[in-house]
Structures are given as C-alpha cells and as structure tokens.
Amino acid sequence: MDGVEIVAGANLRGGGLMLFSISNRTCLEVKWANVHRGDERFYRTPHSNPHYNLIMVIDGPVYLEAAGEKLTLQAGEVLLLTPWQEHQGWRSSEPHSGFFWAQFAAEPGLGVIRDNAEPEDEIPLLQPAANDLRTSPGAPPPLLLPQRMRAQSRFEILVLFEKLIDEMDRPRGYYRFRAASLLWTMLERLADETLRQRNADTSLPASFLTYRRIVNFIEESYRRPISTEEYGHELRLTYEYICQVFKKYAGITITTYVQLLRLQQAQDLLRRTDKPVQDIAGEVGYEDAYYFARLFKRTTGVTPTDFRRRL
C-alpha cells in the first residue's frame, strides 16, 4: 500500500483502533523533534504537516483533539498521527503537563488495517517464511502499531525520546542516521508491546531453528555434491526429517533450492566474468555443461550464452 489511508470513523478513544504496519524496508527520516509543556499557543492553534507525528505524553492530562475527537491523554500514552491530520488542544493543560513529539517521513508509507479487522488475519505475525532463503525476494512480517496505546515501557521510550531530541537539537556528523535508529527502536518497542497486549505467541518453534541450521548448511555446501549421509551426519538428524522440515518452511525441496543457488551464482559469474560456460558450470557444481545449459534455460528461459549476450 502506498502512503496512508485515513480510515473514516477510526476510534481514537480506545477499542476498534486503527493499526499501522511498517515494513523493515521502510526508510524513516526524522524531520523535527521537541517537547511541549503547557504552551497556551499550541492549544489555541490548529496544527497539521506533511509528516507522521509520534506523540508520547510525559505528564498528563493532555487535552488533544484529533480526527474530530476530543482526547484526554495520560502519562505514558502514545498517539501516532498521519500526514496532514489536523490536531490541536481543546482545553488548557496544567503547566506540568506535556508531551514529546517527533515528525518523521516514511517511504514507503505505513500500511493501514481497518479498525474492524483482525490484524492476525492480514499480517502473518512472526510467521517464518521463505524470505530466509538467499534466492527469495520476500520480506519478513512488518511491525504492527496501534494509532493510540499506553506504553508499558514508558520510561524506556521517554529516554529514547530525550536522546532523539538531543540529536536533532545538536546535529553533528551522521545525526540523521542516529535519529532514524532511535525512532526505529521506539517503534519496535511499541510494536513488541502490541504483540504482548494482544496475547500473540512471540516464540518460534524448535523446528524453525532446525530449519535455519539446514539453510545455513546448504548455503555453505551447495557447490559440491552432498550425500544424504552427509546431511544426516552434519545436522545430526535423519535425512527424511531434514527434508520434511525444509519443505515445511521453505515451500520447496532441498534439491530445488540447491539448483536455485547454483543458477543464481552462475548468473553472477556470467555477468561479472568472461569465463567459458563450461568452467562456470563446473564452478557451481555441474560436471556436465550440457545438463547445466538445459537446466539454466529451463529456469531462466534463455541459454547461458544468450543470457550473457543480453547483458
């Protein structure tokens, strides 16, 4: 999804919250960060900007109107406003009341889950996938954030906010990278709390750890023949169980993955070197260059020679 969809009727008061999803491929850039404390001018003036706005209350109550709703935010509450979402105070706060805020850009934008949807139905939370494979372009499940929540790790987030404001107030060196890293850390902490509050199972089965061991062994050994006995000896498991676990998580067989790895490297060698096709075939694990060429064409649609010629 490109950008953010403002969901009509999203309830900021609690219950049926709008949730955002953030991909690990999203580029975050902090634009501004600061603190508001009992500033009457803020509470009399409507605000909006083209960036996301992450707000965390230091001391409450804070009286904030957003999306047409009058909110009373208490210490530790977090609110994430979307680009151009107008907000302002609807009542004066005490001098001690205040909040941290950070405006940030996100590319691509945050995805949205409608307030009446079950996030587990739309986002495979922590579910292992084929993206662990070197040949897969897949991405891991995104972070899941509600638009409004109360942070249990309040003091940890507040400390991160203080560090973020310091980076933006006293920019030096690669401060934008450090600021983005601090923002990512805050969002990850909040997303992790969201999982726990929704009683999501954050543990991974032992078989997934086995799967990771299998993938690592294959990726270190694919260029040479590997017998079923060697698989069993190196991984200390039966070959049948190894195949079962790999297929369960990868969705393909070990044989197919070995072929994909070999052909992936062959394509790289065809791009970067002028080595003969026969030498490349042997380097990636195929003694028979003719078999290699047929397999290459069956997988890519062209022969190795044509592949190189089209570069």
XYZ file of C-alpha atoms in Angstrom:
311
model
C 0.000 0.000 0.000
C 1.372 3.410 -0.993
C 1.044 6.059 1.674
C -1.589 6.009 4.374
C -5.318 5.665 4.092
C -7.174 7.762 6.672
C -9.856 5.410 7.895
C -13.171 7.123 8.395
C -14.541 6.648 11.863
C -11.297 5.334 13.345
C -11.901 5.411 17.074
C -9.048 7.097 18.930
C -10.736 6.739 22.297
C -9.963 3.032 22.522
C -11.493 -0.179 21.209
C -11.522 -0.894 17.481
C -8.304 1.045 16.981
C -6.759 1.753 13.629
C -3.467 -0.094 13.288
C -0.436 0.666 11.155
C 2.007 -1.798 9.620
C 5.627 -0.844 8.990
C 7.889 -2.838 6.692
C 11.539 -3.337 7.568
C 12.239 -1.900 4.110
C 10.640 1.411 5.045
C 13.045 4.341 5.092
C 12.371 6.564 8.106
C 13.672 10.127 8.324
C 13.147 12.241 11.423
C 12.282 15.807 10.419
C 11.701 17.502 13.768
C 11.502 16.501 17.422
C 10.755 18.518 20.514
C 8.713 18.784 23.706
C 5.550 20.747 24.545
C 4.771 21.751 28.130
C 1.729 23.855 28.997
C 2.143 26.060 25.919
C -1.138 28.011 25.539
C -0.326 28.976 21.956
C -0.272 25.328 20.921
C -3.705 24.686 22.423
C -5.293 27.607 20.597
C -3.859 26.892 17.133
C -4.744 24.070 14.684
C -1.674 22.137 13.509
C -1.002 19.869 10.525
C 2.051 18.918 8.488
C 3.016 16.519 5.675
C 4.716 14.054 8.038
C 3.755 11.393 10.559
C 3.727 12.683 14.114
C 4.573 10.399 17.039
C 3.414 11.832 20.362
C 4.160 10.487 23.837
C 2.739 12.087 26.951
C 5.300 12.844 29.672
C 2.841 14.138 32.269
C -0.907 14.309 31.885
C -3.548 15.064 31.374
C -3.047 16.440 27.864
C -6.216 17.566 26.086
C -5.763 16.956 22.367
C -8.318 16.965 19.579
C -7.555 14.828 16.522
C -9.712 13.237 13.824
C -12.655 15.166 15.220
C -12.372 13.538 18.642
C -11.502 15.206 21.924
C -8.923 13.070 23.696
C -7.667 13.168 27.260
C -4.211 11.600 27.193
C -2.473 10.448 30.348
C 1.200 9.897 31.161
C 2.701 7.116 29.044
C 0.086 7.254 26.296
C 1.291 7.252 22.694
C -0.542 8.655 19.683
C 0.540 8.344 16.045
C -0.938 10.978 13.739
C -0.968 10.624 9.962
C 0.292 13.211 7.445
C -1.876 16.341 7.310
C -4.063 15.089 10.162
C -5.199 18.268 11.894
C -4.824 18.404 15.670
C -4.962 20.980 18.427
C -5.713 21.358 22.101
C -9.352 21.507 23.125
C -8.692 22.606 26.692
C -5.835 24.263 28.523
C -3.495 21.894 30.346
C -1.638 22.394 33.591
C 1.893 23.853 33.328
C 3.411 20.496 34.304
C 1.521 18.610 31.570
C 3.352 17.959 28.352
C 4.453 15.551 25.675
C 7.333 14.629 23.415
C 6.707 14.696 19.674
C 8.626 13.625 16.579
C 7.675 14.321 12.994
C 9.013 11.786 10.503
C 8.736 10.819 6.861
C 8.315 7.193 5.775
C 8.962 5.743 2.316
C 7.030 3.663 1.502
C 4.262 4.922 3.751
C 2.789 2.975 6.626
C 0.124 0.427 5.752
C -3.271 0.520 7.437
C -5.513 -2.128 8.931
C -9.103 -1.019 9.327
C -10.403 -0.720 12.835
C -12.837 -3.643 12.460
C -10.244 -6.088 11.113
C -8.297 -8.712 12.983
C -4.602 -7.950 12.354
C -3.675 -11.618 12.600
C -5.854 -12.200 9.527
C -3.935 -9.651 7.459
C -0.401 -9.799 8.823
C 1.426 -13.100 9.495
C 2.831 -12.058 12.874
C 6.293 -13.552 13.341
C 5.460 -16.385 10.966
C 8.667 -17.807 9.435
C 8.671 -17.661 5.659
C 10.789 -18.430 2.621
C 12.418 -14.998 2.897
C 15.160 -16.712 4.929
C 16.365 -18.220 1.654
C 19.094 -16.451 -0.294
C 17.105 -16.746 -3.520
C 13.865 -15.308 -2.123
C 12.977 -11.606 -2.510
C 10.415 -11.837 0.291
C 10.317 -9.583 3.331
C 9.705 -10.513 6.961
C 6.398 -9.628 8.621
C 6.047 -5.905 9.357
C 5.812 -4.187 12.715
C 2.262 -3.657 13.919
C 1.352 -0.423 15.729
C -1.982 0.893 17.027
C -2.708 4.561 16.458
C -3.165 5.005 20.196
C -1.803 2.934 23.064
C -0.432 3.146 26.584
C 3.256 2.210 26.678
C 4.214 -0.177 29.453
C 7.877 0.602 28.823
C 7.111 4.274 29.375
C 10.426 5.300 30.904
C 12.490 3.475 28.292
C 10.621 5.257 25.486
C 10.968 8.603 27.258
C 14.741 8.156 27.475
C 14.873 7.354 23.752
C 12.837 10.470 23.027
C 15.276 12.586 25.049
C 18.186 11.167 23.050
C 16.319 11.828 19.804
C 15.656 15.452 20.712
C 19.317 15.885 21.668
C 20.400 14.576 18.256
C 18.051 16.992 16.472
C 18.916 19.963 18.689
C 22.671 19.450 18.367
C 23.182 17.959 14.902
C 26.623 16.592 14.229
C 28.115 14.012 11.910
C 25.677 11.296 10.908
C 22.955 12.578 13.225
C 20.162 11.721 10.787
C 21.194 8.060 10.830
C 21.320 8.071 14.628
C 17.932 9.796 14.793
C 16.372 7.229 12.445
C 17.895 4.413 14.518
C 16.387 5.852 17.718
C 12.978 6.183 16.047
C 13.121 2.589 14.772
C 13.980 1.427 18.301
C 10.971 3.252 19.735
C 8.632 1.836 17.113
C 9.979 -1.693 17.657
C 9.438 -1.408 21.421
C 5.876 -0.216 20.897
C 5.187 -2.930 18.318
C 6.570 -5.590 20.665
C 4.251 -4.343 23.411
C 1.361 -4.536 20.953
C 2.065 -8.226 20.407
C 2.148 -8.900 24.128
C -1.036 -6.916 24.758
C -2.800 -8.924 22.055
C -1.508 -12.144 23.649
C 0.262 -13.070 20.439
C 2.652 -16.008 20.658
C 6.067 -14.463 20.013
C 8.028 -17.690 20.383
C 9.282 -19.690 17.426
C 9.159 -23.498 17.334
C 12.306 -25.587 17.713
C 11.785 -26.898 14.191
C 12.322 -23.375 12.838
C 15.758 -23.253 14.468
C 16.462 -26.604 12.818
C 15.315 -25.142 9.504
C 17.778 -22.271 9.901
C 20.591 -24.764 10.505
C 19.617 -26.665 7.361
C 19.565 -23.482 5.268
C 22.966 -22.449 6.593
C 24.483 -25.850 5.789
C 23.055 -25.871 2.250
C 24.266 -22.346 1.507
C 27.783 -23.251 2.602
C 27.926 -26.526 0.653
C 25.724 -26.272 -2.450
C 28.592 -26.124 -4.973
C 29.619 -29.704 -4.301
C 27.665 -32.982 -4.194
C 26.156 -33.676 -0.756
C 25.053 -37.194 0.095
C 22.080 -37.993 2.296
C 24.544 -39.484 4.782
C 26.475 -36.206 4.972
C 23.258 -34.269 5.625
C 22.459 -36.605 8.489
C 25.993 -36.530 9.903
C 26.394 -32.736 9.774
C 22.940 -31.931 11.138
C 22.608 -34.994 13.395
C 19.137 -35.710 12.085
C 17.608 -38.223 9.711
C 17.545 -37.126 6.085
C 13.797 -37.709 5.949
C 13.209 -35.288 8.828
C 15.592 -32.737 7.290
C 13.602 -32.783 4.037
C 10.311 -32.536 5.920
C 11.372 -29.512 7.973
C 12.909 -27.715 4.999
C 9.822 -28.184 2.810
C 7.553 -27.039 5.651
C 9.200 -23.617 5.956
C 10.741 -23.030 2.530
C 7.864 -24.356 0.455
C 10.311 -26.060 -1.936
C 12.512 -29.145 -1.796
C 16.194 -29.201 -0.912
C 17.054 -30.309 -4.452
C 15.200 -27.345 -5.929
C 16.920 -24.924 -3.568
C 20.368 -26.289 -4.402
C 19.609 -25.796 -8.102
C 18.402 -22.241 -7.487
C 21.553 -21.391 -5.552
C 23.794 -22.810 -8.260
C 21.967 -20.985 -11.027
C 21.977 -17.765 -9.011
C 25.754 -17.928 -8.737
C 26.069 -18.903 -12.382
C 24.170 -15.777 -13.405
C 26.505 -13.679 -11.293
C 29.570 -15.260 -12.920
C 28.111 -14.720 -16.380
C 27.624 -11.039 -15.553
C 30.967 -10.374 -13.889
C 33.425 -12.607 -15.751
C 34.268 -13.793 -19.235
C 34.801 -17.391 -18.108
C 33.631 -20.075 -20.540
C 30.213 -21.575 -19.800
C 31.818 -24.980 -19.212
C 34.072 -23.549 -16.489
C 31.152 -21.784 -14.830
C 29.131 -24.989 -14.856
C 31.919 -26.809 -13.032
C 32.422 -23.956 -10.579
C 28.792 -24.018 -9.440
C 28.636 -27.796 -9.134
C 27.754 -29.270 -12.549
C 30.296 -31.522 -14.247
C 28.076 -31.875 -17.316
C 27.993 -28.491 -19.088
C 25.201 -29.604 -21.423
C 22.981 -30.578 -18.497
C 23.798 -27.247 -16.857
C 22.813 -25.332 -20.024
C 19.480 -27.194 -20.292
C 18.712 -26.576 -16.626
C 19.696 -22.916 -16.968
C 17.379 -22.418 -19.960
C 14.508 -24.282 -18.282
C 14.775 -21.965 -15.272
C 15.576 -18.606 -16.888
C 14.118 -19.056 -20.373
C 17.445 -18.456 -22.148
C 20.728 -20.314 -22.567
C 23.797 -19.181 -20.597
C 25.315 -17.781 -23.782
C 22.180 -15.791 -24.632
C 21.951 -14.581 -21.024
C 25.445 -13.128 -21.256
C 24.831 -11.699 -24.708
C 21.788 -9.752 -23.500
C 23.651 -8.012 -20.694
